[in-house]
């Protein structure tokens, strides 16, 4: 079955450490996105990528980095510069550039800083 | 910029009750409108969408009509079930834009 896989489901990090969240899709979608979800705040866009080897900052990119070396993969690194990293992170993809088509979401990674 | 406003607070109702969740939007052009649903511990799933004024999206007994004159896209269901308990997000995307603008979401709890 096609879909988006995020791993791990739960992740704990010590303060000052970088951590990488995985996102893989086998839908052959061109565009991929990372969102952050906090209670009562909806979803906020961190980074997005329309094509391999290209990506753009979203609304809250500070303290995060991404890469898009393969069409299927869009990993997100939460760096030590992110002041409040504890959140639920969601990866999404769309068949074509632009979000006016259906977005498919992964099941999310819950990151907790301890 | 584009934005979506959902009614404040969780919604608690009894099984078979009528559900309405309000959604209004602000956009510079002619956006596509969406409702996404998130079940506990999962990602979001598309529930329904509408791409132009007066379109009605529908799925699983849920409906929403794109009202350009009131800039609204309210979600309704005539008779909810316990399995409808989830968080519901209204969202919009301007055509050709590479981002969805989400509302804050509404937790819906259906009591047997």
mmCIF file with all atom_site columns, C-alpha atoms in Angstrom:
data_model
loop_
_atom_site.group_PDB
_atom_site.id
_atom_site.type_symbol
_atom_site.label_atom_id
_atom_site.label_alt_id
_atom_site.label_comp_id
_atom_site.label_asym_id
_atom_site.label_entity_id
_atom_site.label_seq_id
_atom_site.pdbx_PDB_ins_code
_atom_site.Cartn_x
_atom_site.Cartn_y
_atom_site.Cartn_z
_atom_site.occupancy
_atom_site.B_iso_or_equiv
_atom_site.pdbx_formal_charge
_atom_site.auth_seq_id
_atom_site.auth_comp_id
_atom_site.auth_asym_id
_atom_site.auth_atom_id
_atom_site.pdbx_PDB_model_num
ATOM 1   C CA . UNK A 1 1   ? 0.000   0.000  0.000  1.00 0.00 ? 1   UNK A CA 1
ATOM 2   C CA . UNK A 1 2   ? 1.205   3.490  -0.819 1.00 0.00 ? 2   UNK A CA 1
ATOM 3   C CA . UNK A 1 3   ? 1.623   6.026  1.892  1.00 0.00 ? 3   UNK A CA 1
ATOM 4   C CA . UNK A 1 4   ? 3.891   8.142  4.046  1.00 0.00 ? 4   UNK A CA 1
ATOM 5   C CA . UNK A 1 5   ? 5.943   6.623  6.826  1.00 0.00 ? 5   UNK A CA 1
ATOM 6   C CA . UNK A 1 6   ? 7.349   8.671  9.663  1.00 0.00 ? 6   UNK A CA 1
ATOM 7   C CA . UNK A 1 7   ? 9.770   7.270  12.180 1.00 0.00 ? 7   UNK A CA 1
ATOM 8   C CA . UNK A 1 8   ? 10.164  6.995  15.030 1.00 0.00 ? 8   UNK A CA 1
ATOM 9   C CA . UNK A 1 9   ? 6.694   7.492  16.500 1.00 0.00 ? 9   UNK A CA 1
ATOM 10  C CA . UNK A 1 10  ? 8.124   8.748  19.792 1.00 0.00 ? 10  UNK A CA 1
ATOM 11  C CA . UNK A 1 11  ? 11.504  10.426 20.246 1.00 0.00 ? 11  UNK A CA 1
ATOM 12  C CA . UNK A 1 12  ? 13.254  11.775 23.317 1.00 0.00 ? 12  UNK A CA 1
ATOM 13  C CA . UNK A 1 13  ? 16.131  14.185 23.092 1.00 0.00 ? 13  UNK A CA 1
ATOM 14  C CA . UNK A 1 14  ? 18.401  15.801 25.629 1.00 0.00 ? 14  UNK A CA 1
ATOM 15  C CA . UNK A 1 15  ? 18.785  19.544 25.501 1.00 0.00 ? 15  UNK A CA 1
ATOM 16  C CA . UNK A 1 16  ? 21.621  20.634 23.233 1.00 0.00 ? 16  UNK A CA 1
ATOM 17  C CA . UNK A 1 17  ? 21.390  17.616 20.934 1.00 0.00 ? 17  UNK A CA 1
ATOM 18  C CA . UNK A 1 18  ? 20.389  17.557 17.285 1.00 0.00 ? 18  UNK A CA 1
ATOM 19  C CA . UNK A 1 19  ? 17.868  14.935 16.229 1.00 0.00 ? 19  UNK A CA 1
ATOM 20  C CA . UNK A 1 20  ? 16.631  13.813 12.798 1.00 0.00 ? 20  UNK A CA 1
ATOM 21  C CA . UNK A 1 21  ? 13.062  12.784 12.027 1.00 0.00 ? 21  UNK A CA 1
ATOM 22  C CA . UNK A 1 22  ? 12.511  10.471 9.088  1.00 0.00 ? 22  UNK A CA 1
ATOM 23  C CA . UNK A 1 23  ? 9.826   10.837 6.408  1.00 0.00 ? 23  UNK A CA 1
ATOM 24  C CA . UNK A 1 24  ? 9.542   8.426  3.474  1.00 0.00 ? 24  UNK A CA 1
ATOM 25  C CA . UNK A 1 25  ? 6.806   8.242  0.824  1.00 0.00 ? 25  UNK A CA 1
ATOM 26  C CA . UNK A 1 26  ? 6.130   5.692  -1.914 1.00 0.00 ? 26  UNK A CA 1
ATOM 27  C CA . UNK A 1 27  ? 3.351   7.664  -3.590 1.00 0.00 ? 27  UNK A CA 1
ATOM 28  C CA . UNK A 1 28  ? 5.663   9.116  -6.257 1.00 0.00 ? 28  UNK A CA 1
ATOM 29  C CA . UNK A 1 29  ? 4.668   12.576 -5.079 1.00 0.00 ? 29  UNK A CA 1
ATOM 30  C CA . UNK A 1 30  ? 6.761   15.555 -6.117 1.00 0.00 ? 30  UNK A CA 1
ATOM 31  C CA . UNK A 1 31  ? 6.107   17.857 -3.171 1.00 0.00 ? 31  UNK A CA 1
ATOM 32  C CA . UNK A 1 32  ? 6.755   17.169 0.513  1.00 0.00 ? 32  UNK A CA 1
ATOM 33  C CA . UNK A 1 33  ? 6.136   19.251 3.636  1.00 0.00 ? 33  UNK A CA 1
ATOM 34  C CA . UNK A 1 34  ? 6.937   19.376 7.341  1.00 0.00 ? 34  UNK A CA 1
ATOM 35  C CA . UNK A 1 35  ? 4.447   20.776 9.839  1.00 0.00 ? 35  UNK A CA 1
ATOM 36  C CA . UNK A 1 36  ? 4.638   21.281 13.565 1.00 0.00 ? 36  UNK A CA 1
ATOM 37  C CA . UNK A 1 37  ? 1.524   20.795 15.707 1.00 0.00 ? 37  UNK A CA 1
ATOM 38  C CA . UNK A 1 38  ? 1.157   22.296 19.169 1.00 0.00 ? 38  UNK A CA 1
ATOM 39  C CA . UNK A 1 39  ? -1.953  22.038 21.352 1.00 0.00 ? 39  UNK A CA 1
ATOM 40  C CA . UNK A 1 40  ? -4.542  24.648 20.425 1.00 0.00 ? 40  UNK A CA 1
ATOM 41  C CA . UNK A 1 41  ? -2.414  26.123 17.640 1.00 0.00 ? 41  UNK A CA 1
ATOM 42  C CA . UNK A 1 42  ? -3.219  24.092 14.580 1.00 0.00 ? 42  UNK A CA 1
ATOM 43  C CA . UNK A 1 43  ? -0.434  23.199 12.164 1.00 0.00 ? 43  UNK A CA 1
ATOM 44  C CA . UNK A 1 44  ? 2.437   25.478 11.215 1.00 0.00 ? 44  UNK A CA 1
ATOM 45  C CA . UNK A 1 45  ? 4.641   24.967 8.152  1.00 0.00 ? 45  UNK A CA 1
ATOM 46  C CA . UNK A 1 46  ? 8.363   24.444 8.814  1.00 0.00 ? 46  UNK A CA 1
ATOM 47  C CA . UNK A 1 47  ? 9.826   23.594 5.385  1.00 0.00 ? 47  UNK A CA 1
ATOM 48  C CA . UNK A 1 48  ? 8.606   22.327 2.042  1.00 0.00 ? 48  UNK A CA 1
ATOM 49  C CA . UNK A 1 49  ? 10.182  20.884 -1.063 1.00 0.00 ? 49  UNK A CA 1
ATOM 50  C CA . UNK A 1 50  ? 8.731   20.899 -4.568 1.00 0.00 ? 50  UNK A CA 1
ATOM 51  C CA . UNK A 1 51  ? 11.468  18.876 -6.235 1.00 0.00 ? 51  UNK A CA 1
ATOM 52  C CA . UNK A 1 52  ? 14.592  16.910 -5.447 1.00 0.00 ? 52  UNK A CA 1
ATOM 53  C CA . UNK A 1 53  ? 17.546  19.010 -4.276 1.00 0.00 ? 53  UNK A CA 1
ATOM 54  C CA . UNK A 1 54  ? 15.361  22.051 -3.663 1.00 0.00 ? 54  UNK A CA 1
ATOM 55  C CA . UNK A 1 55  ? 13.445  23.252 -0.602 1.00 0.00 ? 55  UNK A CA 1
ATOM 56  C CA . UNK A 1 56  ? 12.015  26.450 0.853  1.00 0.00 ? 56  UNK A CA 1
ATOM 57  C CA . UNK A 1 57  ? 11.471  27.810 4.342  1.00 0.00 ? 57  UNK A CA 1
ATOM 58  C CA . UNK A 1 58  ? 7.990   27.881 5.747  1.00 0.00 ? 58  UNK A CA 1
ATOM 59  C CA . UNK A 1 59  ? 6.652   30.074 8.513  1.00 0.00 ? 59  UNK A CA 1
ATOM 60  C CA . UNK A 1 60  ? 8.734   28.715 11.411 1.00 0.00 ? 60  UNK A CA 1
ATOM 61  C CA . UNK A 1 61  ? 11.996  27.421 9.867  1.00 0.00 ? 61  UNK A CA 1
ATOM 62  C CA . UNK A 1 62  ? 14.382  28.781 12.515 1.00 0.00 ? 62  UNK A CA 1
ATOM 63  C CA . UNK A 1 63  ? 16.169  25.984 14.355 1.00 0.00 ? 63  UNK A CA 1
ATOM 64  C CA . UNK A 1 64  ? 15.314  23.365 11.736 1.00 0.00 ? 64  UNK A CA 1
ATOM 65  C CA . UNK A 1 65  ? 17.036  22.009 8.637  1.00 0.00 ? 65  UNK A CA 1
ATOM 66  C CA . UNK A 1 66  ? 16.004  19.635 5.846  1.00 0.00 ? 66  UNK A CA 1
ATOM 67  C CA . UNK A 1 67  ? 17.399  17.832 2.822  1.00 0.00 ? 67  UNK A CA 1
ATOM 68  C CA . UNK A 1 68  ? 15.800  16.341 -0.297 1.00 0.00 ? 68  UNK A CA 1
ATOM 69  C CA . UNK A 1 69  ? 18.386  14.092 -1.917 1.00 0.00 ? 69  UNK A CA 1
ATOM 70  C CA . UNK A 1 70  ? 15.787  11.578 -3.095 1.00 0.00 ? 70  UNK A CA 1
ATOM 71  C CA . UNK A 1 71  ? 12.210  12.023 -4.235 1.00 0.00 ? 71  UNK A CA 1
ATOM 72  C CA . UNK A 1 72  ? 11.010  9.548  -1.626 1.00 0.00 ? 72  UNK A CA 1
ATOM 73  C CA . UNK A 1 73  ? 12.716  11.048 1.396  1.00 0.00 ? 73  UNK A CA 1
ATOM 74  C CA . UNK A 1 74  ? 12.502  14.380 3.226  1.00 0.00 ? 74  UNK A CA 1
ATOM 75  C CA . UNK A 1 75  ? 14.214  14.170 6.645  1.00 0.00 ? 75  UNK A CA 1
ATOM 76  C CA . UNK A 1 76  ? 13.890  16.977 9.184  1.00 0.00 ? 76  UNK A CA 1
ATOM 77  C CA . UNK A 1 77  ? 16.667  17.830 11.628 1.00 0.00 ? 77  UNK A CA 1
ATOM 78  C CA . UNK A 1 78  ? 15.725  19.627 14.817 1.00 0.00 ? 78  UNK A CA 1
ATOM 79  C CA . UNK A 1 79  ? 18.850  21.454 15.897 1.00 0.00 ? 79  UNK A CA 1
ATOM 80  C CA . UNK A 1 80  ? 19.940  22.679 19.300 1.00 0.00 ? 80  UNK A CA 1
ATOM 81  C CA . UNK A 1 81  ? 19.082  26.194 18.097 1.00 0.00 ? 81  UNK A CA 1
ATOM 82  C CA . UNK A 1 82  ? 15.354  25.381 18.250 1.00 0.00 ? 82  UNK A CA 1
ATOM 83  C CA . UNK A 1 83  ? 14.302  26.887 21.571 1.00 0.00 ? 83  UNK A CA 1
ATOM 84  C CA . UNK A 1 84  ? 11.101  24.940 22.120 1.00 0.00 ? 84  UNK A CA 1
ATOM 85  C CA . UNK A 1 85  ? 11.321  21.691 20.159 1.00 0.00 ? 85  UNK A CA 1
ATOM 86  C CA . UNK A 1 86  ? 8.836   19.585 22.119 1.00 0.00 ? 86  UNK A CA 1
ATOM 87  C CA . UNK A 1 87  ? 5.911   19.077 19.727 1.00 0.00 ? 87  UNK A CA 1
ATOM 88  C CA . UNK A 1 88  ? 4.148   16.704 17.359 1.00 0.00 ? 88  UNK A CA 1
ATOM 89  C CA . UNK A 1 89  ? 5.737   16.759 13.887 1.00 0.00 ? 89  UNK A CA 1
ATOM 90  C CA . UNK A 1 90  ? 3.811   15.829 10.753 1.00 0.00 ? 90  UNK A CA 1
ATOM 91  C CA . UNK A 1 91  ? 5.154   15.134 7.296  1.00 0.00 ? 91  UNK A CA 1
ATOM 92  C CA . UNK A 1 92  ? 2.908   15.464 4.241  1.00 0.00 ? 92  UNK A CA 1
ATOM 93  C CA . UNK A 1 93  ? 3.103   15.110 0.481  1.00 0.00 ? 93  UNK A CA 1
ATOM 94  C CA . UNK A 1 94  ? 1.093   16.142 -2.576 1.00 0.00 ? 94  UNK A CA 1
ATOM 95  C CA . UNK A 1 95  ? 1.076   14.689 -6.064 1.00 0.00 ? 95  UNK A CA 1
ATOM 96  C CA . UNK A 1 96  ? 1.885   17.994 -7.655 1.00 0.00 ? 96  UNK A CA 1
ATOM 97  C CA . UNK A 1 97  ? 3.165   21.304 -6.566 1.00 0.00 ? 97  UNK A CA 1
ATOM 98  C CA . UNK A 1 98  ? 0.583   23.299 -4.688 1.00 0.00 ? 98  UNK A CA 1
ATOM 99  C CA . UNK A 1 99  ? -1.644  22.313 -1.821 1.00 0.00 ? 99  UNK A CA 1
ATOM 100 C CA . UNK A 1 100 ? -4.975  22.662 -3.603 1.00 0.00 ? 100 UNK A CA 1
ATOM 101 C CA . UNK A 1 101 ? -4.904  18.934 -4.204 1.00 0.00 ? 101 UNK A CA 1
ATOM 102 C CA . UNK A 1 102 ? -5.217  16.340 -1.494 1.00 0.00 ? 102 UNK A CA 1
ATOM 103 C CA . UNK A 1 103 ? -2.352  16.238 0.983  1.00 0.00 ? 103 UNK A CA 1
ATOM 104 C CA . UNK A 1 104 ? -1.381  12.870 2.444  1.00 0.00 ? 104 UNK A CA 1
ATOM 105 C CA . UNK A 1 105 ? 0.000   12.898 5.977  1.00 0.00 ? 105 UNK A CA 1
ATOM 106 C CA . UNK A 1 106 ? 2.197   10.527 7.923  1.00 0.00 ? 106 UNK A CA 1
ATOM 107 C CA . UNK A 1 107 ? 1.236   9.374  11.411 1.00 0.00 ? 107 UNK A CA 1
ATOM 108 C CA . UNK A 1 108 ? 3.544   11.858 13.062 1.00 0.00 ? 108 UNK A CA 1
ATOM 109 C CA . UNK A 1 109 ? 6.533   11.862 15.405 1.00 0.00 ? 109 UNK A CA 1
ATOM 110 C CA . UNK A 1 110 ? 6.140   13.119 18.953 1.00 0.00 ? 110 UNK A CA 1
ATOM 111 C CA . UNK A 1 111 ? 9.392   14.722 20.064 1.00 0.00 ? 111 UNK A CA 1
ATOM 112 C CA . UNK A 1 112 ? 10.035  15.389 23.734 1.00 0.00 ? 112 UNK A CA 1
ATOM 113 C CA . UNK A 1 113 ? 13.068  17.220 25.085 1.00 0.00 ? 113 UNK A CA 1
ATOM 114 C CA . UNK A 1 114 ? 14.168  15.879 28.458 1.00 0.00 ? 114 UNK A CA 1
ATOM 115 C CA . UNK B 2 1   ? -2.041  36.797 4.569  1.00 0.00 ? 1   UNK B CA 1
ATOM 116 C CA . UNK B 2 2   ? -4.400  33.903 4.220  1.00 0.00 ? 2   UNK B CA 1
ATOM 117 C CA . UNK B 2 3   ? -5.966  32.687 7.437  1.00 0.00 ? 3   UNK B CA 1
ATOM 118 C CA . UNK B 2 4   ? -8.634  30.351 8.748  1.00 0.00 ? 4   UNK B CA 1
ATOM 119 C CA . UNK B 2 5   ? -10.709 30.845 11.894 1.00 0.00 ? 5   UNK B CA 1
ATOM 120 C CA . UNK B 2 6   ? -12.520 28.031 13.648 1.00 0.00 ? 6   UNK B CA 1
ATOM 121 C CA . UNK B 2 7   ? -14.927 28.356 16.535 1.00 0.00 ? 7   UNK B CA 1
ATOM 122 C CA . UNK B 2 8   ? -13.304 28.232 19.956 1.00 0.00 ? 8   UNK B CA 1
ATOM 123 C CA . UNK B 2 9   ? -13.276 25.254 22.265 1.00 0.00 ? 9   UNK B CA 1
ATOM 124 C CA . UNK B 2 10  ? -14.061 21.541 22.150 1.00 0.00 ? 10  UNK B CA 1
ATOM 125 C CA . UNK B 2 11  ? -17.447 20.252 21.075 1.00 0.00 ? 11  UNK B CA 1
ATOM 126 C CA . UNK B 2 12  ? -19.153 17.602 23.182 1.00 0.00 ? 12  UNK B CA 1
ATOM 127 C CA . UNK B 2 13  ? -22.407 16.063 22.040 1.00 0.00 ? 13  UNK B CA 1
ATOM 128 C CA . UNK B 2 14  ? -24.485 12.910 22.325 1.00 0.00 ? 14  UNK B CA 1
ATOM 129 C CA . UNK B 2 15  ? -24.669 10.171 19.753 1.00 0.00 ? 15  UNK B CA 1
ATOM 130 C CA . UNK B 2 16  ? -27.134 10.927 16.917 1.00 0.00 ? 16  UNK B CA 1
ATOM 131 C CA . UNK B 2 17  ? -26.976 14.668 17.605 1.00 0.00 ? 17  UNK B CA 1
ATOM 132 C CA . UNK B 2 18  ? -26.453 17.252 14.853 1.00 0.00 ? 18  UNK B CA 1
ATOM 133 C CA . UNK B 2 19  ? -22.903 18.572 14.516 1.00 0.00 ? 19  UNK B CA 1
ATOM 134 C CA . UNK B 2 20  ? -21.844 21.962 13.205 1.00 0.00 ? 20  UNK B CA 1
ATOM 135 C CA . UNK B 2 21  ? -18.309 23.325 13.282 1.00 0.00 ? 21  UNK B CA 1
ATOM 136 C CA . UNK B 2 22  ? -17.910 26.856 12.013 1.00 0.00 ? 22  UNK B CA 1
ATOM 137 C CA . UNK B 2 23  ? -15.064 27.905 9.742  1.00 0.00 ? 23  UNK B CA 1
ATOM 138 C CA . UNK B 2 24  ? -14.449 31.300 8.187  1.00 0.00 ? 24  UNK B CA 1
ATOM 139 C CA . UNK B 2 25  ? -11.517 32.344 6.069  1.00 0.00 ? 25  UNK B CA 1
ATOM 140 C CA . UNK B 2 26  ? -9.573  35.326 4.795  1.00 0.00 ? 26  UNK B CA 1
ATOM 141 C CA . UNK B 2 27  ? -7.892  35.061 1.404  1.00 0.00 ? 27  UNK B CA 1
ATOM 142 C CA . UNK B 2 28  ? -6.734  37.429 -1.294 1.00 0.00 ? 28  UNK B CA 1
ATOM 143 C CA . UNK B 2 29  ? -7.849  35.280 -4.206 1.00 0.00 ? 29  UNK B CA 1
ATOM 144 C CA . UNK B 2 30  ? -10.085 32.264 -4.760 1.00 0.00 ? 30  UNK B CA 1
ATOM 145 C CA . UNK B 2 31  ? -8.855  29.482 -2.504 1.00 0.00 ? 31  UNK B CA 1
ATOM 146 C CA . UNK B 2 32  ? -9.656  25.808 -2.325 1.00 0.00 ? 32  UNK B CA 1
ATOM 147 C CA . UNK B 2 33  ? -11.157 24.838 1.027  1.00 0.00 ? 33  UNK B CA 1
ATOM 148 C CA . UNK B 2 34  ? -10.685 21.632 2.974  1.00 0.00 ? 34  UNK B CA 1
ATOM 149 C CA . UNK B 2 35  ? -11.718 19.790 6.105  1.00 0.00 ? 35  UNK B CA 1
ATOM 150 C CA . UNK B 2 36  ? -9.177  17.386 7.553  1.00 0.00 ? 36  UNK B CA 1
ATOM 151 C CA . UNK B 2 37  ? -9.784  14.957 10.435 1.00 0.00 ? 37  UNK B CA 1
ATOM 152 C CA . UNK B 2 38  ? -7.236  13.696 12.945 1.00 0.00 ? 38  UNK B CA 1
ATOM 153 C CA . UNK B 2 39  ? -7.977  10.603 15.020 1.00 0.00 ? 39  UNK B CA 1
ATOM 154 C CA . UNK B 2 40  ? -6.059  10.144 18.306 1.00 0.00 ? 40  UNK B CA 1
ATOM 155 C CA . UNK B 2 41  ? -2.334  9.563  17.810 1.00 0.00 ? 41  UNK B CA 1
ATOM 156 C CA . UNK B 2 42  ? -2.532  9.748  14.026 1.00 0.00 ? 42  UNK B CA 1
ATOM 157 C CA . UNK B 2 43  ? -1.822  12.113 11.193 1.00 0.00 ? 43  UNK B CA 1
ATOM 158 C CA . UNK B 2 44  ? -4.456  14.075 9.290  1.00 0.00 ? 44  UNK B CA 1
ATOM 159 C CA . UNK B 2 45  ? -6.782  12.630 6.672  1.00 0.00 ? 45  UNK B CA 1
ATOM 160 C CA . UNK B 2 46  ? -8.685  14.586 4.077  1.00 0.00 ? 46  UNK B CA 1
ATOM 161 C CA . UNK B 2 47  ? -12.405 14.498 4.920  1.00 0.00 ? 47  UNK B CA 1
ATOM 162 C CA . UNK B 2 48  ? -13.784 16.672 2.109  1.00 0.00 ? 48  UNK B CA 1
ATOM 163 C CA . UNK B 2 49  ? -12.944 19.628 -0.083 1.00 0.00 ? 49  UNK B CA 1
ATOM 164 C CA . UNK B 2 50  ? -14.439 22.301 -2.356 1.00 0.00 ? 50  UNK B CA 1
ATOM 165 C CA . UNK B 2 51  ? -12.560 24.180 -5.019 1.00 0.00 ? 51  UNK B CA 1
ATOM 166 C CA . UNK B 2 52  ? -14.949 26.976 -6.027 1.00 0.00 ? 52  UNK B CA 1
ATOM 167 C CA . UNK B 2 53  ? -17.841 29.034 -4.732 1.00 0.00 ? 53  UNK B CA 1
ATOM 168 C CA . UNK B 2 54  ? -21.121 27.171 -4.090 1.00 0.00 ? 54  UNK B CA 1
ATOM 169 C CA . UNK B 2 55  ? -19.420 23.771 -4.353 1.00 0.00 ? 55  UNK B CA 1
ATOM 170 C CA . UNK B 2 56  ? -20.491 21.278 -1.699 1.00 0.00 ? 56  UNK B CA 1
ATOM 171 C CA . UNK B 2 57  ? -17.972 18.765 -0.425 1.00 0.00 ? 57  UNK B CA 1
ATOM 172 C CA . UNK B 2 58  ? -19.319 15.603 1.185  1.00 0.00 ? 58  UNK B CA 1
ATOM 173 C CA . UNK B 2 59  ? -17.960 12.382 2.642  1.00 0.00 ? 59  UNK B CA 1
ATOM 174 C CA . UNK B 2 60  ? -19.003 9.861  5.330  1.00 0.00 ? 60  UNK B CA 1
ATOM 175 C CA . UNK B 2 61  ? -22.174 11.867 6.082  1.00 0.00 ? 61  UNK B CA 1
ATOM 176 C CA . UNK B 2 62  ? -20.271 15.125 6.544  1.00 0.00 ? 62  UNK B CA 1
ATOM 177 C CA . UNK B 2 63  ? -20.975 18.131 4.323  1.00 0.00 ? 63  UNK B CA 1
ATOM 178 C CA . UNK B 2 64  ? -19.600 21.640 3.850  1.00 0.00 ? 64  UNK B CA 1
ATOM 179 C CA . UNK B 2 65  ? -20.558 24.307 1.306  1.00 0.00 ? 65  UNK B CA 1
ATOM 180 C CA . UNK B 2 66  ? -18.140 26.917 -0.025 1.00 0.00 ? 66  UNK B CA 1
ATOM 181 C CA . UNK B 2 67  ? -19.861 30.263 0.678  1.00 0.00 ? 67  UNK B CA 1
ATOM 182 C CA . UNK B 2 68  ? -17.950 33.095 -0.962 1.00 0.00 ? 68  UNK B CA 1
ATOM 183 C CA . UNK B 2 69  ? -20.408 35.783 0.171  1.00 0.00 ? 69  UNK B CA 1
ATOM 184 C CA . UNK B 2 70  ? -19.869 34.923 3.849  1.00 0.00 ? 70  UNK B CA 1
ATOM 185 C CA . UNK B 2 71  ? -16.315 33.542 3.400  1.00 0.00 ? 71  UNK B CA 1
ATOM 186 C CA . UNK B 2 72  ? -17.351 30.412 5.255  1.00 0.00 ? 72  UNK B CA 1
ATOM 187 C CA . UNK B 2 73  ? -17.027 26.634 4.970  1.00 0.00 ? 73  UNK B CA 1
ATOM 188 C CA . UNK B 2 74  ? -18.967 25.234 7.923  1.00 0.00 ? 74  UNK B CA 1
ATOM 189 C CA . UNK B 2 75  ? -18.838 21.487 8.550  1.00 0.00 ? 75  UNK B CA 1
ATOM 190 C CA . UNK B 2 76  ? -22.101 19.642 9.317  1.00 0.00 ? 76  UNK B CA 1
ATOM 191 C CA . UNK B 2 77  ? -23.246 16.125 10.034 1.00 0.00 ? 77  UNK B CA 1
ATOM 192 C CA . UNK B 2 78  ? -26.815 15.184 10.714 1.00 0.00 ? 78  UNK B CA 1
ATOM 193 C CA . UNK B 2 79  ? -26.310 12.286 13.140 1.00 0.00 ? 79  UNK B CA 1
ATOM 194 C CA . UNK B 2 80  ? -22.910 11.753 14.749 1.00 0.00 ? 80  UNK B CA 1
ATOM 195 C CA . UNK B 2 81  ? -21.513 8.468  16.023 1.00 0.00 ? 81  UNK B CA 1
ATOM 196 C CA . UNK B 2 82  ? -18.974 7.726  18.744 1.00 0.00 ? 82  UNK B CA 1
ATOM 197 C CA . UNK B 2 83  ? -16.490 6.890  15.979 1.00 0.00 ? 83  UNK B CA 1
ATOM 198 C CA . UNK B 2 84  ? -16.657 10.527 14.794 1.00 0.00 ? 84  UNK B CA 1
ATOM 199 C CA . UNK B 2 85  ? -14.759 11.621 17.913 1.00 0.00 ? 85  UNK B CA 1
ATOM 200 C CA . UNK B 2 86  ? -11.628 13.321 16.575 1.00 0.00 ? 86  UNK B CA 1
ATOM 201 C CA . UNK B 2 87  ? -10.055 16.705 15.921 1.00 0.00 ? 87  UNK B CA 1
ATOM 202 C CA . UNK B 2 88  ? -11.332 18.531 12.842 1.00 0.00 ? 88  UNK B CA 1
ATOM 203 C CA . UNK B 2 89  ? -9.258  21.108 10.972 1.00 0.00 ? 89  UNK B CA 1
ATOM 204 C CA . UNK B 2 90  ? -10.454 23.592 8.388  1.00 0.00 ? 90  UNK B CA 1
ATOM 205 C CA . UNK B 2 91  ? -7.810  24.618 5.856  1.00 0.00 ? 91  UNK B CA 1
ATOM 206 C CA . UNK B 2 92  ? -7.380  26.647 2.697  1.00 0.00 ? 92  UNK B CA 1
ATOM 207 C CA . UNK B 2 93  ? -4.938  26.842 -0.157 1.00 0.00 ? 93  UNK B CA 1
ATOM 208 C CA . UNK B 2 94  ? -4.636  29.543 -2.749 1.00 0.00 ? 94  UNK B CA 1
ATOM 209 C CA . UNK B 2 95  ? -4.305  28.099 -6.243 1.00 0.00 ? 95  UNK B CA 1
ATOM 210 C CA . UNK B 2 96  ? -0.671  27.659 -7.128 1.00 0.00 ? 96  UNK B CA 1
ATOM 211 C CA . UNK B 2 97  ? 0.404   28.223 -3.545 1.00 0.00 ? 97  UNK B CA 1
ATOM 212 C CA . UNK B 2 98  ? 2.593   25.686 -1.825 1.00 0.00 ? 98  UNK B CA 1
ATOM 213 C CA . UNK B 2 99  ? 1.096   25.780 1.603  1.00 0.00 ? 99  UNK B CA 1
ATOM 214 C CA . UNK B 2 100 ? -2.087  25.012 3.481  1.00 0.00 ? 100 UNK B CA 1
ATOM 215 C CA . UNK B 2 101 ? -3.298  27.525 6.066  1.00 0.00 ? 101 UNK B CA 1
ATOM 216 C CA . UNK B 2 102 ? -4.930  25.635 8.943  1.00 0.00 ? 102 UNK B CA 1
ATOM 217 C CA . UNK B 2 103 ? -7.400  26.653 11.580 1.00 0.00 ? 103 UNK B CA 1
ATOM 218 C CA . UNK B 2 104 ? -6.621  25.736 15.184 1.00 0.00 ? 104 UNK B CA 1
ATOM 219 C CA . UNK B 2 105 ? -8.813  22.655 15.094 1.00 0.00 ? 105 UNK B CA 1
ATOM 220 C CA . UNK B 2 106 ? -11.840 21.560 17.108 1.00 0.00 ? 106 UNK B CA 1
ATOM 221 C CA . UNK B 2 107 ? -11.876 18.534 19.362 1.00 0.00 ? 107 UNK B CA 1
ATOM 222 C CA . UNK B 2 108 ? -15.185 16.700 18.920 1.00 0.00 ? 108 UNK B CA 1
ATOM 223 C CA . UNK B 2 109 ? -16.241 14.230 21.598 1.00 0.00 ? 109 UNK B CA 1
ATOM 224 C CA . UNK B 2 110 ? -19.326 12.108 20.970 1.00 0.00 ? 110 UNK B CA 1
ATOM 225 C CA . UNK B 2 111 ? -20.829 10.477 24.062 1.00 0.00 ? 111 UNK B CA 1
ATOM 226 C CA . UNK B 2 112 ? -22.805 7.233  23.732 1.00 0.00 ? 112 UNK B CA 1
#
